[in-house]
């Protein structure tokens, strides 16, 4: 069974750093693109970027380029999303999602709520 | 960046209704269009991929059509569990972009 399990909720202060994770199981992690999606409170879905763990090819959406860093460790089937300096506007739920060969995100993590507040 | 525009943003509807949601791309995306359902507090769920292929386990009352720039999601007979928000997403370019969502509410 394909599963993506994300790390737990985070509460941080502005300016702090953060790295959240997404562990895949039940499939060949290295051979599927895996991406991150932001959902701000009461808002829609936004693709942030996507990584191919097999060779660490990364594509960022223009809005998120330079704002976050996406990485993956295929040896432990885990993808990461990190911030070096959080802002209040980073408050959101972050989902990881596996992209199928047809290009559709077919399996999703449960979401990681991130709250940034002073 | 390819922009995706859904309409309507909000749809008041009733159980048993036939519902159609449209999605328009700012440029041709061939058939690389996917549809998702999201319920409050839950992760999105894939319904339709490459415009018209039904994801495994999704009821047959859901169907998709279209190509190029114009696409539709149709629910043939709305059930109580279908009241949710629906998103289209293009996978023509990587990583892809979502529409702004269509919320189905009970009339």
Short mmCIF file of C-alpha atoms in Angstrom, two decimals:
data_model
loop_
_atom_site.label_atom_id
_atom_site.label_comp_id
_atom_site.label_asym_id
_atom_site.label_seq_id
_atom_site.Cartn_x
_atom_site.Cartn_y
_atom_site.Cartn_z
CA UNK A 1 0.00 0.00 0.00
CA UNK A 2 1.39 3.39 -1.00
CA UNK A 3 1.64 5.76 1.95
CA UNK A 4 3.09 9.21 2.51
CA UNK A 5 3.49 10.08 6.19
CA UNK A 6 4.36 13.63 7.11
CA UNK A 7 5.96 15.06 10.22
CA UNK A 8 3.79 16.67 12.86
CA UNK A 9 2.41 20.13 13.40
CA UNK A 10 4.86 22.96 14.05
CA UNK A 11 4.57 26.28 15.87
CA UNK A 12 7.40 28.70 15.19
CA UNK A 13 8.34 32.34 15.57
CA UNK A 14 9.13 34.67 12.67
CA UNK A 15 12.75 34.40 11.63
CA UNK A 16 13.16 30.80 12.80
CA UNK A 17 14.14 27.97 10.49
CA UNK A 18 12.13 24.82 9.86
CA UNK A 19 12.41 21.53 8.01
CA UNK A 20 9.40 19.26 7.58
CA UNK A 21 9.43 15.76 6.18
CA UNK A 22 7.43 13.30 4.13
CA UNK A 23 8.26 9.59 4.25
CA UNK A 24 7.11 7.35 1.43
CA UNK A 25 6.47 3.64 1.61
CA UNK A 26 4.90 0.91 -0.49
CA UNK A 27 6.50 1.99 -3.75
CA UNK A 28 9.88 2.72 -5.34
CA UNK A 29 10.48 6.15 -3.81
CA UNK A 30 13.40 7.07 -6.08
CA UNK A 31 11.39 6.59 -9.26
CA UNK A 32 8.47 8.97 -8.72
CA UNK A 33 8.40 12.75 -8.57
CA UNK A 34 7.23 14.00 -5.20
CA UNK A 35 6.09 17.53 -4.58
CA UNK A 36 4.89 20.00 -1.99
CA UNK A 37 1.59 21.87 -1.98
CA UNK A 38 0.68 24.84 0.22
CA UNK A 39 -2.80 25.59 1.47
CA UNK A 40 -3.12 28.83 3.37
CA UNK A 41 -6.02 29.18 5.83
CA UNK A 42 -9.31 29.15 3.94
CA UNK A 43 -7.55 29.26 0.57
CA UNK A 44 -6.84 27.00 -2.39
CA UNK A 45 -3.99 24.70 -3.35
CA UNK A 46 -0.64 25.95 -4.61
CA UNK A 47 2.14 23.81 -6.02
CA UNK A 48 5.43 24.88 -4.46
CA UNK A 49 7.85 22.58 -6.22
CA UNK A 50 8.68 19.01 -7.02
CA UNK A 51 11.71 16.73 -6.81
CA UNK A 52 12.75 13.49 -8.49
CA UNK A 53 14.56 11.59 -5.72
CA UNK A 54 16.40 9.37 -8.16
CA UNK A 55 18.65 12.20 -9.36
CA UNK A 56 17.50 15.15 -7.18
CA UNK A 57 16.17 17.09 -10.15
CA UNK A 58 14.11 19.91 -8.60
CA UNK A 59 11.58 22.25 -10.18
CA UNK A 60 10.18 25.21 -8.24
CA UNK A 61 7.08 27.20 -9.01
CA UNK A 62 8.14 30.80 -9.71
CA UNK A 63 6.32 32.10 -6.61
CA UNK A 64 8.34 29.85 -4.33
CA UNK A 65 11.77 29.94 -5.98
CA UNK A 66 14.24 31.25 -3.41
CA UNK A 67 11.68 31.14 -0.61
CA UNK A 68 11.96 27.44 0.30
CA UNK A 69 14.30 24.52 -0.32
CA UNK A 70 13.11 21.10 -1.42
CA UNK A 71 15.32 18.06 -0.97
CA UNK A 72 15.10 14.29 -0.67
CA UNK A 73 17.08 11.39 0.76
CA UNK A 74 16.27 8.33 -1.32
CA UNK A 75 18.16 6.07 1.09
CA UNK A 76 15.43 6.65 3.69
CA UNK A 77 12.58 7.39 1.22
CA UNK A 78 12.03 10.86 2.64
CA UNK A 79 11.41 14.24 1.06
CA UNK A 80 11.88 17.54 2.84
CA UNK A 81 10.67 21.11 2.70
CA UNK A 82 12.65 23.74 4.54
CA UNK A 83 12.69 27.42 5.34
CA UNK A 84 15.69 29.40 6.54
CA UNK A 85 13.68 32.32 7.94
CA UNK A 86 9.95 31.91 8.47
CA UNK A 87 7.40 34.68 8.06
CA UNK A 88 3.89 34.94 9.44
CA UNK A 89 2.65 34.52 5.87
CA UNK A 90 4.12 30.99 5.82
CA UNK A 91 1.31 29.90 8.14
CA UNK A 92 -0.45 27.14 6.20
CA UNK A 93 -0.96 23.43 5.82
CA UNK A 94 1.72 21.80 3.70
CA UNK A 95 1.00 18.59 1.82
CA UNK A 96 3.40 16.29 0.06
CA UNK A 97 2.10 14.37 -2.93
CA UNK A 98 3.47 11.68 -5.23
CA UNK A 99 3.13 12.34 -8.94
CA UNK A 100 1.92 9.42 -11.04
CA UNK A 101 3.51 8.55 -14.41
CA UNK A 102 0.55 10.36 -16.03
CA UNK A 103 1.51 13.52 -14.11
CA UNK A 104 -1.29 13.57 -11.56
CA UNK A 105 -0.57 13.72 -7.81
CA UNK A 106 -2.19 10.41 -6.92
CA UNK A 107 -1.15 9.86 -3.30
CA UNK A 108 -1.04 12.57 -0.66
CA UNK A 109 0.37 12.92 2.82
CA UNK A 110 -1.92 13.86 5.68
CA UNK A 111 -0.63 17.44 5.77
CA UNK A 112 1.65 19.31 8.18
CA UNK A 113 0.14 22.43 9.77
CA UNK A 114 2.72 25.17 10.26
CA UNK A 115 1.91 28.19 12.41
CA UNK A 116 4.27 31.15 12.48
CA UNK A 117 3.44 33.69 15.14
CA UNK A 118 5.29 35.96 17.52
CA UNK B 1 3.34 30.07 -15.90
CA UNK B 2 0.12 28.41 -17.05
CA UNK B 3 -2.94 29.90 -15.35
CA UNK B 4 -5.99 27.77 -14.59
CA UNK B 5 -9.41 29.39 -14.20
CA UNK B 6 -12.37 27.48 -12.78
CA UNK B 7 -16.01 28.44 -12.89
CA UNK B 8 -18.11 28.87 -10.97
CA UNK B 9 -16.31 29.54 -7.68
CA UNK B 10 -19.40 28.60 -5.69
CA UNK B 11 -22.30 26.42 -6.72
CA UNK B 12 -25.48 25.96 -4.69
CA UNK B 13 -26.97 22.66 -5.63
CA UNK B 14 -29.12 19.77 -4.40
CA UNK B 15 -28.81 16.02 -3.99
CA UNK B 16 -29.63 14.36 -7.29
CA UNK B 17 -28.64 17.33 -9.44
CA UNK B 18 -26.34 17.04 -12.43
CA UNK B 19 -23.35 19.31 -11.81
CA UNK B 20 -20.81 20.65 -14.28
CA UNK B 21 -17.64 22.52 -13.34
CA UNK B 22 -15.45 24.07 -15.99
CA UNK B 23 -11.72 24.74 -16.06
CA UNK B 24 -9.90 26.83 -18.63
CA UNK B 25 -6.14 26.92 -19.20
CA UNK B 26 -4.28 30.04 -20.33
CA UNK B 27 -2.61 27.98 -23.07
CA UNK B 28 -3.06 24.55 -24.58
CA UNK B 29 -2.27 21.74 -22.16
CA UNK B 30 -3.33 18.87 -24.42
CA UNK B 31 -5.15 16.48 -22.07
CA UNK B 32 -2.88 17.00 -19.06
CA UNK B 33 -5.68 18.01 -16.73
CA UNK B 34 -6.59 16.44 -13.40
CA UNK B 35 -9.50 16.92 -11.01
CA UNK B 36 -9.47 16.69 -7.20
CA UNK B 37 -12.01 16.70 -4.43
CA UNK B 38 -11.17 18.16 -1.04
CA UNK B 39 -13.27 17.98 2.11
CA UNK B 40 -12.60 20.19 5.15
CA UNK B 41 -9.58 19.10 7.13
CA UNK B 42 -8.61 16.43 4.62
CA UNK B 43 -5.99 16.05 1.92
CA UNK B 44 -7.17 16.37 -1.69
CA UNK B 45 -8.31 13.20 -3.42
CA UNK B 46 -7.62 12.50 -7.09
CA UNK B 47 -10.82 11.88 -9.07
CA UNK B 48 -9.91 12.19 -12.75
CA UNK B 49 -6.53 12.24 -14.50
CA UNK B 50 -5.49 13.09 -18.05
CA UNK B 51 -8.84 14.78 -18.59
CA UNK B 52 -11.12 11.75 -18.59
CA UNK B 53 -9.55 8.73 -16.84
CA UNK B 54 -11.34 7.76 -13.64
CA UNK B 55 -9.02 7.10 -10.70
CA UNK B 56 -9.41 3.67 -9.16
CA UNK B 57 -12.14 3.55 -6.53
CA UNK B 58 -13.87 6.75 -7.65
CA UNK B 59 -17.61 6.37 -8.33
CA UNK B 60 -18.68 6.34 -11.96
CA UNK B 61 -20.99 9.34 -11.45
CA UNK B 62 -17.82 11.43 -11.82
CA UNK B 63 -16.59 12.05 -15.36
CA UNK B 64 -14.25 14.43 -17.11
CA UNK B 65 -13.89 15.71 -20.65
CA UNK B 66 -12.01 18.23 -22.72
CA UNK B 67 -8.69 18.92 -24.37
CA UNK B 68 -6.56 21.89 -25.30
CA UNK B 69 -7.72 24.73 -23.07
CA UNK B 70 -11.27 23.83 -22.01
CA UNK B 71 -12.25 21.04 -19.64
CA UNK B 72 -15.25 19.95 -17.61
CA UNK B 73 -15.93 17.81 -14.57
CA UNK B 74 -19.42 16.38 -14.41
CA UNK B 75 -21.15 14.71 -11.48
CA UNK B 76 -24.16 12.93 -12.95
CA UNK B 77 -26.29 12.73 -9.80
CA UNK B 78 -24.99 14.56 -6.77
CA UNK B 79 -24.79 12.54 -3.56
CA UNK B 80 -24.61 13.95 0.00
CA UNK B 81 -20.93 12.99 0.30
CA UNK B 82 -20.08 15.03 -2.83
CA UNK B 83 -20.49 18.40 -1.13
CA UNK B 84 -16.87 19.54 -1.11
CA UNK B 85 -14.44 21.78 -2.96
CA UNK B 86 -13.18 20.69 -6.37
CA UNK B 87 -9.92 21.73 -8.00
CA UNK B 88 -8.52 21.29 -11.46
CA UNK B 89 -4.76 21.03 -11.96
CA UNK B 90 -2.62 21.04 -15.07
CA UNK B 91 0.29 18.62 -15.33
CA UNK B 92 1.46 19.79 -18.77
CA UNK B 93 4.27 21.76 -17.14
CA UNK B 94 6.20 20.84 -14.02
CA UNK B 95 5.34 21.26 -11.22
CA UNK B 96 1.89 22.28 -12.47
CA UNK B 97 -0.75 24.75 -11.31
CA UNK B 98 -4.18 24.46 -9.71
CA UNK B 99 -7.38 26.29 -10.40
CA UNK B 100 -8.81 28.41 -7.60
CA UNK B 101 -11.43 25.83 -6.64
CA UNK B 102 -15.19 25.37 -6.88
CA UNK B 103 -17.16 24.88 -3.68
CA UNK B 104 -20.37 22.88 -3.86
CA UNK B 105 -22.83 23.86 -1.18
CA UNK B 106 -26.27 22.59 -0.32
CA UNK B 107 -29.04 24.74 -1.76
#
